[in-house]
Amino acid sequence: MLLDFNRLGGLRVALSAIAFLVGAFLLLPIVVIVLLSFGSSRYLQFPPPAWTLRWYEELFDNPDWLASFATSFEIAVVVAVAATLLGLMASFGLARGRFPGKEALRALFLTPMVMPVVVLAVALYAFFLRLQLNGTFVGFVIAHTIIALPFAIISISNALEGFDKSIEDAAVLCGASPLEAKLRVTLPAIRSGLFGAAIFSFLASWDEVVVAIFMASPDLQTLPVRIFSTLQQDLSPVIAAVSSILVALTVLLMAVAAIFRRGKPA
Amino acid sequence: MTRPFLSIRNIEKTYGRVVAVQDVSLDIAQGEFVTFLGPSGSGKSTTLYAIAGFLQPTRGDVLLGGKSLLSVPSNKRNIGMVFQRYTLFPHLSVADNVAFPLRVRRQPKAEIDAKVAAMLKLVRLETMADRMPAQMSGGQQQRVALARALAYDPPILLMDEPLSALDKKLREEIQIEIKRIHNETGVTILYVTHDQEEALRLSDRIALFNAGRIEQLGTGHDLYEKPASRFVAGFIGNSNFLHGKLSRSDRSITLPDGTAIQGVALDKVGPGQGDVSIMIRPDHFRLHNGEAAPRLVGTVTDTTYLGEYTQLTVLTAWGGALSVRLPPDDRASPVEKGQSIALTCAPLDVRAF
Ligand SMILES: Nc1ncnc2c1ncn2[C@@H]1O[C@H](COP(=O)(O)OP(=O)(O)O)[C@@H](O)[C@H]1O
Ligand SMILES: [Mg+2]
């Protein structure tokens, strides 16, 4: 290779140091938050003078926080299902279809990923005002599904394009109807792509804050929205505890996704 | 031939202005092994896919036992197929792959188990029932695919270059297996390949495809000995093509050096006379023994001893190179490089186009 790491000499040390610093820069805030959530200081003193589970107890005693947990979780689950189903259908069209404007359509499906989220949020807010969907569960789900869809489409399209259509044809010739062949052969064969789509869609909704702030009502607040609004009033260690739980769930899901990816047949 | 079992009638398939297949007709008897042979892009797969129902021909019909198949969807045609690419269901074990068509048909479990065992025995993979496709070699995967395609006793088995991804030795091994399975099951097989040796080894009859048409249909012997066109002569076996002048009056062909060949079959030449292309197989040449006609003189520029025969390259008086294979009895006195040589051939073995 042109740039062989082992032959870089002195540069090696510098490169390693930079890589370490970047990694530390990314991870340290998370580590600090997690440590603070177990610290006894109400004023988020660091390093913590003593250790406690008090903030977690406070969190689980507060019905507002629990309601937000439930709201976030329910929305994310519905979004994961909706985005995966829509993504599956869109991916079949993009991977198998032959029609003019296919590439344009693919680009269109992916725009929510590159468009500034705040633009999307304002547009959806204005649109949902007319439909009276702001502050509703359905509104949240639609908004987050739009944001999650590109992730689902990328994950499923990749899996579907790596899947040889001849295998599905073979199932049809074996006597399975086209639908049965897709359900019994194609979907199981691309299941890692489907799981990936579900997990990334879930996460896209789970930690989404910008659109959620526009969508939220006093009775319907997702976790990131409640963190944000609570932060504006006071800086309680309970927020560190909430954040830690958010991080833990995210890490867990990423690990699950990674395991599926590795288990995927070549 | 007996009553046609499978009848392909004037099939045509066009994609916009691209003509993939035109006017292909073919009758196949029950139990026959017919091979579509031809260069890549000649329309073999397209014809096979029309039979499988993966594409609708632009024109023409496919009849099985006298009934048109075209309005029957692929999954109801009850046809078996082995594809060029590996198409085992990746998430199912070998046994579950073979059981798939039977489960789709809702057969009772005991029957399925018995049939799966019988099929794995047929392809000699009894010990691999629990393997996953990813744990098997290409040759084994294609044998499982064969077992799966035969599990539901289809009247026809289609095979689209099933061995093209395998190396030569393995390919020959599986060819023998396919031949044996054809004999044991009596299934009618339509086989696609671009490998003439494979076609000659396996088939009862060969349909030689070129540019979307069948150039010639016949036994391997027919195609080799009586090629219907220059294309067939060039595709099957090795050939020398020479320029000659045809004279209708004495039915002779004169080579550029003046050598005349009398008595050549002229059924493939048009009504006119003048320039023709003639074909002589390398193994149809003999050393000239003194009196036979024609007598063709040249200089040996290369000799290769290959045991069963000696391969010579002979430069003719007009500067053309001939490929010549001499059998053992014709090389009692070894032919040397640089030596002048006189060759002859039976006029009936010479073909004019
Ligand atoms: N979907 C398609 N669109 C356009 N042309 C096609 C399509 N499928 C096949 N063809 C053309 O039809 C011809 C025959 O193809 P095919 O039957 O696959 O050949 P073979 O199997 O003999 O290699 C080729 O020239 C190919 O380019
Ligand atoms: Mg082909």
XYZ file of C-alpha atoms and ligand atoms in Angstrom:
647
model
C 0.000 0.000 0.000
C 1.109 3.528 -0.721
C 0.590 4.774 2.811
C 1.686 1.878 4.955
C 1.142 2.813 8.595
C 4.106 0.700 9.708
C 6.507 2.619 7.457
C 5.547 6.127 8.454
C 8.329 6.387 11.071
C 8.021 9.452 13.280
C 4.694 10.352 11.751
C 3.292 7.216 13.318
C 3.505 8.704 16.787
C 1.866 11.927 15.651
C -0.915 10.066 13.858
C -1.598 7.848 16.838
C -1.708 10.880 19.095
C -4.185 12.661 16.803
C -6.380 9.569 16.581
C -6.312 9.250 20.360
C -7.172 12.908 20.895
C -10.080 12.792 18.429
C -11.396 9.655 20.115
C -11.059 11.279 23.531
C -12.750 14.459 22.322
C -15.718 12.404 21.122
C -15.979 10.158 24.150
C -15.010 12.350 27.101
C -18.244 14.387 27.326
C -20.221 11.144 27.383
C -17.982 9.657 30.054
C -18.245 12.834 32.146
C -22.054 12.851 31.865
C -22.273 9.213 32.932
C -19.925 9.848 35.890
C -21.890 12.954 36.912
C -25.124 10.972 36.903
C -23.674 8.836 39.690
C -22.105 11.818 41.521
C -23.555 13.152 44.770
C -23.162 16.872 43.934
C -26.383 18.665 43.028
C -24.300 21.292 41.208
C -22.619 18.771 38.922
C -19.270 19.173 40.640
C -16.499 17.260 38.879
C -14.889 15.019 39.914
C -17.856 13.911 42.035
C -17.219 14.161 45.818
C -19.121 10.884 46.433
C -21.205 8.309 44.547
C -24.998 7.854 44.660
C -27.990 6.417 42.813
C -30.138 9.268 44.088
C -30.679 10.941 40.726
C -31.839 7.695 39.165
C -34.296 7.250 42.036
C -35.554 10.783 41.538
C -35.888 10.105 37.843
C -37.904 6.924 38.280
C -40.126 8.603 40.889
C -41.061 11.393 38.490
C -44.115 10.511 36.368
C -43.277 13.239 33.826
C -39.915 11.676 33.019
C -41.448 8.209 32.858
C -44.178 9.467 30.547
C -41.538 10.968 28.269
C -39.631 7.704 28.260
C -42.769 5.862 27.259
C -43.637 8.472 24.616
C -40.173 8.391 23.069
C -40.122 4.618 23.103
C -43.597 4.200 21.606
C -42.943 6.746 18.860
C -39.572 5.211 18.027
C -41.023 1.692 17.838
C -43.858 2.746 15.540
C -41.396 4.780 13.442
C -39.055 1.802 13.195
C -41.878 -0.405 11.925
C -43.301 2.230 9.562
C -39.938 3.297 8.108
C -38.854 -0.321 7.625
C -42.065 -1.244 5.805
C -42.035 1.877 3.630
C -38.292 1.495 3.089
C -38.787 -2.110 2.028
C -41.356 -1.160 -0.595
C -39.329 1.792 -1.824
C -36.208 -0.379 -1.999
C -37.942 -3.010 -4.117
C -38.940 -0.255 -6.508
C -35.455 1.245 -6.594
C -33.556 -2.039 -6.779
C -35.828 -3.949 -9.150
C -37.889 -1.364 -11.019
C -37.087 -0.062 -14.470
C -38.663 3.314 -15.044
C -37.558 6.787 -16.089
C -36.579 9.088 -13.239
C -35.533 6.260 -10.952
C -32.304 7.962 -9.898
C -34.127 11.226 -9.274
C -36.605 9.372 -7.080
C -33.771 7.744 -5.154
C -32.237 11.172 -4.535
C -35.606 12.523 -3.439
C -36.042 9.726 -0.910
C -32.664 10.564 0.587
C -33.140 14.354 0.858
C -34.378 14.329 4.483
C -30.887 13.152 5.386
C -29.108 16.120 3.819
C -31.689 18.875 4.199
C -31.208 21.103 7.306
C -33.466 19.556 9.929
C -34.761 22.903 11.055
C -36.095 23.608 7.550
C -37.916 20.306 7.599
C -39.208 21.075 11.095
C -40.614 24.482 10.125
C -42.188 23.080 6.967
C -43.801 20.189 8.803
C -45.002 22.502 11.552
C -46.689 24.818 9.080
C -48.190 21.897 7.180
C -49.370 20.062 10.301
C -51.022 23.246 11.586
C -53.608 22.875 8.818
C -54.041 19.165 9.495
C -54.079 19.776 13.269
C -51.387 17.147 13.711
C -48.981 19.221 15.793
C -48.678 17.864 19.303
C -50.201 14.520 18.370
C -48.699 11.044 18.393
C -49.527 10.622 14.703
C -47.784 13.903 13.873
C -44.655 12.769 15.712
C -44.676 9.425 13.939
C -45.101 10.973 10.477
C -42.385 13.550 11.080
C -39.898 11.040 12.455
C -40.705 8.493 9.768
C -39.721 11.080 7.154
C -36.415 11.567 8.948
C -35.837 7.837 9.438
C -36.821 6.744 5.913
C -33.455 7.497 4.217
C -31.645 5.309 6.759
C -34.116 2.479 6.193
C -33.909 2.791 2.407
C -30.107 2.792 2.380
C -29.903 -0.247 4.626
C -32.552 -2.277 2.775
C -31.513 -1.253 -0.764
C -27.959 -2.323 -0.043
C -29.147 -5.710 1.173
C -31.542 -6.109 -1.743
C -28.969 -5.151 -4.357
C -26.607 -7.711 -2.868
C -29.302 -10.352 -3.170
C -29.357 -12.249 -6.467
C -32.826 -12.008 -8.021
C -32.239 -15.459 -9.542
C -32.695 -16.922 -6.048
C -36.205 -15.473 -5.905
C -36.843 -16.708 -9.465
C -35.767 -20.177 -8.365
C -38.310 -20.063 -5.533
C -41.047 -19.064 -7.991
C -40.173 -21.912 -10.325
C -40.255 -24.225 -7.295
C -43.952 -23.349 -7.077
C -44.046 -20.359 -4.736
C -46.196 -17.412 -5.829
C -44.204 -14.190 -6.339
C -45.428 -12.916 -2.952
C -44.718 -16.201 -1.201
C -41.226 -16.277 -2.725
C -40.538 -12.794 -1.332
C -41.868 -13.671 2.132
C -40.227 -17.088 2.427
C -36.960 -16.485 0.606
C -36.091 -12.863 -0.146
C -37.020 -11.320 3.212
C -35.228 -13.947 5.319
C -32.193 -13.595 3.058
C -32.036 -9.810 3.545
C -33.016 -9.879 7.227
C -29.780 -8.214 8.364
C -30.680 -5.248 6.160
C -34.188 -5.195 7.633
C -32.891 -5.299 11.224
C -30.396 -2.581 10.378
C -33.198 -0.465 8.949
C -35.352 -0.987 12.052
C -32.548 -0.173 14.479
C -31.353 2.942 12.670
C -34.938 4.147 12.213
C -35.557 3.616 15.908
C -32.437 5.587 16.795
C -33.209 8.348 14.289
C -36.479 8.935 16.142
C -35.216 8.157 19.654
C -32.624 10.948 19.798
C -34.269 13.427 17.407
C -34.750 16.818 19.036
C -35.231 19.598 16.481
C -38.426 18.397 14.817
C -39.628 17.050 18.174
C -39.447 20.514 19.740
C -41.789 21.815 17.041
C -44.121 18.841 17.354
C -44.265 18.650 21.125
C -47.167 19.772 23.290
C -47.151 20.045 27.121
C -48.748 16.562 27.355
C -46.692 14.939 24.639
C -42.966 15.362 25.060
C -40.287 12.995 23.949
C -37.268 12.494 26.134
C -34.906 14.845 24.239
C -37.592 17.548 24.350
C -38.053 17.176 28.100
C -34.284 17.231 28.619
C -34.099 20.439 26.607
C -36.970 22.154 28.404
C -35.764 21.015 31.826
C -32.260 22.280 31.061
C -33.676 25.721 30.420
C -35.018 25.845 33.980
C -32.257 24.219 35.985
C -29.213 22.029 35.588
C -30.181 18.990 37.631
C -28.091 15.790 37.798
C -31.345 14.002 36.900
C -30.654 15.166 33.352
C -27.284 13.453 33.491
C -29.082 10.281 34.571
C -31.592 10.552 31.700
C -28.774 11.200 29.260
C -26.892 8.194 30.534
C -29.900 5.977 29.932
C -30.281 7.404 26.419
C -26.624 6.686 25.727
C -26.862 3.180 27.173
C -29.813 2.268 24.978
C -28.127 3.712 21.893
C -24.916 1.809 22.544
C -26.921 -1.358 23.113
C -28.775 -0.998 19.810
C -25.597 -0.170 17.897
C -24.015 -3.296 19.336
C -27.010 -5.370 18.244
C -26.766 -3.833 14.767
C -23.049 -4.624 14.625
C -23.684 -8.238 15.633
C -26.292 -8.633 12.880
C -23.907 -7.099 10.410
C -21.183 -9.550 11.316
C -23.568 -12.532 11.245
C -24.644 -11.618 7.739
C -23.754 -14.305 5.200
C -21.169 -13.069 2.716
C -39.380 -38.631 -33.763
C -42.402 -39.482 -31.678
C -45.199 -37.031 -30.888
C -43.552 -33.798 -29.674
C -43.654 -33.443 -25.916
C -42.408 -29.890 -25.714
C -42.947 -27.724 -28.746
C -41.363 -24.315 -29.180
C -43.063 -22.505 -32.036
C -41.650 -19.431 -33.773
C -40.557 -17.757 -30.577
C -39.462 -14.159 -30.951
C -38.334 -11.743 -28.246
C -37.400 -8.137 -28.849
C -36.297 -5.435 -26.432
C -37.059 -2.184 -28.207
C -34.937 -2.481 -31.313
C -32.756 -5.275 -29.906
C -33.801 -8.668 -31.232
C -32.800 -11.232 -28.616
C -34.419 -14.247 -30.288
C -36.177 -14.577 -33.620
C -38.208 -17.367 -35.116
C -36.915 -20.179 -32.930
C -38.839 -23.422 -33.424
C -38.024 -26.765 -31.911
C -39.837 -30.009 -31.065
C -38.550 -32.083 -28.199
C -39.506 -35.677 -27.410
C -40.221 -36.927 -23.905
C -37.040 -37.990 -22.145
C -34.788 -36.288 -24.651
C -31.644 -34.357 -23.703
C -31.451 -31.286 -25.915
C -28.709 -28.681 -25.598
C -28.768 -25.061 -26.703
C -25.210 -24.354 -27.758
C -23.935 -21.034 -28.996
C -21.796 -17.998 -28.283
C -22.676 -15.589 -25.506
C -25.580 -13.314 -26.437
C -26.994 -15.670 -29.057
C -30.389 -15.997 -27.349
C -30.062 -19.302 -25.484
C -31.090 -17.993 -22.071
C -33.865 -15.881 -23.558
C -35.411 -18.981 -25.131
C -35.059 -20.918 -21.887
C -36.595 -18.078 -19.879
C -39.569 -17.983 -22.227
C -40.154 -21.654 -21.409
C -39.719 -20.988 -17.682
C -42.137 -18.056 -17.897
C -39.734 -15.369 -16.659
C -40.347 -13.457 -19.835
C -43.216 -13.294 -22.259
C -42.158 -13.835 -25.883
C -43.062 -11.047 -28.282
C -44.401 -13.671 -30.663
C -44.732 -17.435 -30.841
C -45.903 -20.150 -28.499
C -44.596 -22.830 -26.160
C -46.646 -26.026 -25.929
C -46.249 -28.787 -23.375
C -48.178 -31.947 -24.154
C -50.148 -29.963 -26.721
C -51.224 -27.181 -24.319
C -49.884 -23.635 -24.456
C -47.778 -22.662 -21.440
C -47.766 -18.933 -22.091
C -50.824 -18.105 -20.003
C -49.597 -20.249 -17.087
C -47.581 -18.287 -14.472
C -44.064 -19.560 -13.719
C -44.984 -20.994 -10.350
C -47.773 -23.100 -11.864
C -45.722 -24.459 -14.783
C -44.209 -27.195 -12.642
C -40.873 -26.844 -14.446
C -37.520 -27.527 -12.792
C -34.585 -25.229 -13.342
C -30.938 -25.016 -12.381
C -29.438 -21.567 -12.901
C -26.010 -20.389 -13.911
C -25.596 -18.586 -10.618
C -25.868 -20.289 -7.250
C -29.494 -19.985 -6.216
C -29.784 -22.053 -3.047
C -31.846 -20.230 -0.429
C -29.064 -18.925 1.817
C -31.002 -19.134 5.083
C -32.109 -22.756 4.623
C -30.150 -25.967 5.105
C -29.570 -28.349 2.205
C -32.474 -30.554 3.280
C -34.787 -27.546 3.705
C -33.790 -26.260 0.277
C -34.760 -29.553 -1.321
C -37.939 -29.692 0.759
C -38.966 -26.150 -0.240
C -40.925 -27.012 -3.426
C -42.686 -29.828 -1.567
C -43.590 -27.610 1.408
C -44.944 -25.004 -1.008
C -47.112 -27.793 -2.434
C -48.292 -28.642 1.110
C -47.288 -32.283 0.886
C -47.439 -34.372 4.074
C -44.302 -34.289 6.193
C -43.507 -37.997 5.934
C -43.678 -37.816 2.154
C -41.437 -34.746 2.107
C -38.834 -36.400 4.320
C -38.757 -39.507 2.154
C -38.483 -37.485 -1.048
C -35.710 -35.259 0.318
C -33.723 -38.328 1.342
C -34.227 -39.910 -2.078
C -33.186 -36.722 -3.881
C -30.036 -36.264 -1.791
C -29.189 -39.874 -2.538
C -29.721 -39.216 -6.234
C -27.130 -36.432 -6.203
C -24.935 -38.313 -3.689
C -25.081 -35.715 -0.939
C -26.848 -37.822 1.740
C -24.302 -36.809 4.364
C -24.718 -33.072 3.808
C -28.423 -32.696 4.617
C -27.790 -30.317 7.529
C -25.163 -28.113 5.877
C -25.893 -24.503 5.031
C -25.282 -23.413 1.420
C -22.434 -21.093 2.446
C -20.548 -24.121 3.798
C -20.526 -25.920 0.450
C -18.418 -25.769 -2.681
C -19.863 -24.502 -5.948
C -20.157 -27.995 -7.366
C -22.004 -29.259 -4.307
C -24.352 -26.272 -4.390
C -25.261 -26.981 -8.000
C -25.945 -30.619 -7.135
C -28.289 -29.519 -4.351
C -29.940 -27.131 -6.816
C -30.405 -30.118 -9.143
C -31.963 -32.156 -6.326
C -34.285 -29.262 -5.487
C -35.317 -28.859 -9.133
C -36.114 -32.557 -9.472
C -37.832 -33.010 -6.092
C -41.303 -32.314 -7.487
C -40.876 -34.631 -10.497
C -41.120 -31.892 -13.127
C -41.804 -33.006 -16.694
C -38.995 -30.750 -17.937
C -35.711 -29.717 -16.375
C -34.098 -26.513 -17.637
C -30.412 -25.919 -16.997
C -28.803 -22.576 -17.870
C -25.012 -23.006 -17.954
C -25.087 -24.669 -14.514
C -21.406 -25.622 -14.603
C -19.852 -22.538 -16.156
C -18.485 -21.277 -12.831
C -16.709 -24.561 -12.042
C -13.230 -25.676 -13.030
C -12.767 -28.182 -15.834
C -12.205 -31.301 -13.773
C -15.209 -30.720 -11.521
C -17.284 -29.812 -14.555
C -16.545 -33.169 -16.167
C -17.370 -34.986 -12.935
C -20.756 -33.330 -12.676
C -21.443 -33.848 -16.386
C -21.190 -37.584 -15.723
C -23.562 -37.181 -12.760
C -26.048 -35.273 -14.899
C -25.904 -37.952 -17.571
C -26.521 -40.632 -14.938
C -29.406 -38.707 -13.388
C -30.938 -38.225 -16.829
C -30.790 -41.976 -17.380
C -32.160 -42.796 -13.921
C -35.043 -40.339 -13.898
C -35.905 -40.142 -17.590
C -36.661 -36.430 -17.208
C -36.669 -34.304 -20.353
C -33.720 -31.920 -20.161
C -33.100 -28.627 -21.932
C -29.523 -27.642 -21.287
C -27.735 -24.399 -22.163
C -23.992 -24.126 -22.616
C -21.403 -22.280 -24.678
C -18.978 -25.204 -24.311
C -19.158 -27.476 -27.370
C -17.407 -30.349 -25.628
C -20.024 -30.296 -22.877
C -22.794 -30.201 -25.481
C -21.328 -33.115 -27.436
C -20.803 -35.161 -24.283
C -24.293 -34.737 -22.836
C -26.837 -34.280 -25.579
C -29.079 -36.400 -27.714
C -29.498 -33.390 -29.963
C -27.931 -29.953 -30.122
C -29.545 -26.717 -31.269
C -26.744 -24.413 -32.338
C -27.722 -20.783 -31.729
C -26.296 -17.784 -33.514
C -27.545 -14.190 -33.321
C -30.965 -15.151 -31.961
C -31.647 -17.996 -34.393
C -31.089 -21.730 -34.483
C -28.403 -22.252 -37.146
C -28.651 -26.008 -37.062
C -30.466 -28.656 -35.075
C -29.152 -32.201 -35.005
C -26.990 -34.758 -33.264
C -23.430 -33.861 -32.427
C -22.375 -36.096 -35.300
C -24.611 -34.173 -37.720
C -23.214 -30.838 -36.628
C -19.622 -31.986 -36.883
C -19.821 -33.966 -40.082
C -22.544 -32.090 -41.948
C -22.441 -28.484 -40.797
C -25.286 -26.541 -42.370
C -23.440 -23.248 -42.532
C -20.031 -21.744 -42.277
C -20.895 -20.581 -38.769
C -21.641 -24.137 -37.610
C -18.478 -25.441 -39.261
C -16.439 -22.788 -37.496
C -18.115 -23.185 -34.108
C -18.025 -26.977 -33.780
C -14.562 -28.476 -33.800
C -11.528 -27.005 -35.508
C -11.703 -26.139 -39.163
C -9.582 -24.826 -41.989
C -11.389 -22.335 -44.191
C -9.961 -21.884 -47.679
C -10.971 -19.763 -50.647
C -11.845 -21.617 -53.819
C -13.387 -21.043 -57.208
C -16.396 -23.147 -58.048
C -16.947 -24.268 -61.580
C -20.465 -25.521 -62.157
C -19.703 -27.230 -65.466
C -17.446 -29.935 -64.003
C -18.593 -29.502 -60.352
C -15.058 -28.842 -59.200
C -13.489 -26.357 -56.823
C -10.084 -24.912 -57.598
C -7.805 -23.732 -54.780
C -5.570 -20.650 -55.255
C -2.562 -22.843 -56.174
C -4.498 -24.592 -58.922
C -5.321 -27.770 -56.982
C -8.718 -28.991 -58.130
C -11.109 -30.912 -55.873
C -13.819 -32.887 -57.624
C -17.022 -34.270 -56.152
C -17.555 -31.814 -53.300
C -21.119 -31.701 -51.924
C -22.556 -28.406 -53.169
C -25.935 -28.410 -51.394
C -25.005 -25.456 -49.157
C -23.729 -23.270 -51.990
C -26.051 -20.870 -53.797
C -26.984 -21.312 -57.440
C -24.146 -19.159 -58.804
C -20.507 -20.014 -59.294
C -17.203 -18.314 -58.613
C -15.822 -17.570 -55.150
C -16.784 -20.022 -52.417
C -15.535 -20.756 -48.942
C -14.533 -24.358 -48.314
C -13.975 -26.103 -45.023
C -11.689 -29.051 -44.255
C -11.336 -30.468 -40.737
C -7.715 -30.875 -39.528
C -8.307 -34.604 -38.943
C -9.650 -35.180 -42.450
C -6.207 -34.703 -44.045
C -4.016 -37.704 -44.891
C -0.500 -37.981 -46.295
C -0.724 -38.241 -50.083
C -0.029 -41.828 -51.148
C 0.812 -41.432 -54.800
C -2.318 -41.492 -56.879
C -5.280 -40.065 -54.929
C -6.722 -36.708 -55.902
C -6.661 -33.999 -54.747
C -2.991 -33.429 -54.034
C -2.188 -30.378 -51.959
C 1.459 -29.444 -51.453
C 2.864 -27.318 -48.667
C 5.730 -26.812 -46.244
C 5.601 -27.986 -42.632
C 6.286 -25.003 -40.378
C 5.490 -26.603 -37.037
C 4.912 -30.101 -35.648
C 3.646 -31.099 -32.223
C 3.551 -34.733 -31.145
C 0.435 -35.296 -29.003
C 0.309 -39.099 -28.685
C -3.069 -39.775 -30.228
C -2.149 -37.647 -33.199
C 0.486 -35.288 -34.530
C -0.508 -31.687 -34.992
C 1.098 -29.960 -37.994
C 0.995 -26.442 -39.299
C 1.421 -26.496 -43.078
C 2.111 -23.413 -45.174
C 0.440 -23.673 -48.577
C 1.834 -22.393 -51.873
C -0.456 -19.341 -51.670
C 0.717 -18.496 -48.169
C -2.204 -19.804 -46.108
C -1.632 -21.802 -42.902
C -3.397 -25.173 -42.582
C -3.995 -26.972 -39.328
C -3.471 -30.704 -39.927
C -3.872 -33.674 -37.577
C -2.248 -36.874 -38.737
C -3.271 -40.168 -37.122
C -0.586 -42.618 -35.881
C -0.505 -44.815 -39.026
C 0.277 -41.765 -41.163
C 3.441 -40.787 -39.337
C 5.528 -43.960 -39.742
C 8.267 -41.766 -41.159
C 8.337 -38.755 -38.858
C 7.393 -35.450 -40.444
C 10.079 -32.857 -39.920
C 9.811 -29.108 -39.625
C 10.741 -27.412 -42.892
C 9.956 -30.504 -44.930
C 7.765 -30.327 -48.000
C 4.601 -32.394 -47.663
C 1.806 -33.601 -49.955
C -1.667 -33.978 -48.420
C -4.951 -35.355 -49.603
C -8.488 -35.624 -48.277
C -11.733 -37.345 -49.249
C -13.834 -34.920 -51.353
C -16.912 -35.937 -49.346
C -15.260 -34.518 -46.219
C -14.822 -31.148 -47.894
C -17.706 -28.735 -47.399
C -18.382 -25.703 -49.524
C -20.426 -22.719 -48.342
N -33.479 -7.283 -20.672
C -32.833 -7.125 -21.841
N -32.813 -5.919 -22.458
C -32.170 -5.748 -23.627
N -31.506 -6.710 -24.274
C -31.476 -7.930 -23.726
C -32.133 -8.209 -22.485
N -31.938 -9.517 -22.178
C -31.187 -10.009 -23.179
N -30.914 -9.074 -24.112
C -30.126 -9.269 -25.342
O -30.610 -10.404 -26.001
C -29.554 -11.144 -26.554
C -29.629 -12.597 -26.132
O -29.360 -12.706 -24.751
P -29.287 -14.101 -24.010
O -30.471 -14.904 -24.342
O -29.053 -13.819 -22.567
O -27.985 -14.754 -24.634
P -27.197 -16.068 -24.198
O -27.900 -16.715 -23.061
O -27.158 -16.907 -25.424
O -25.823 -15.613 -23.815
C -28.262 -10.462 -26.144
O -27.790 -9.722 -27.231
C -28.681 -9.555 -25.026
O -27.909 -8.389 -25.044
Mg -27.133 -16.993 -21.036
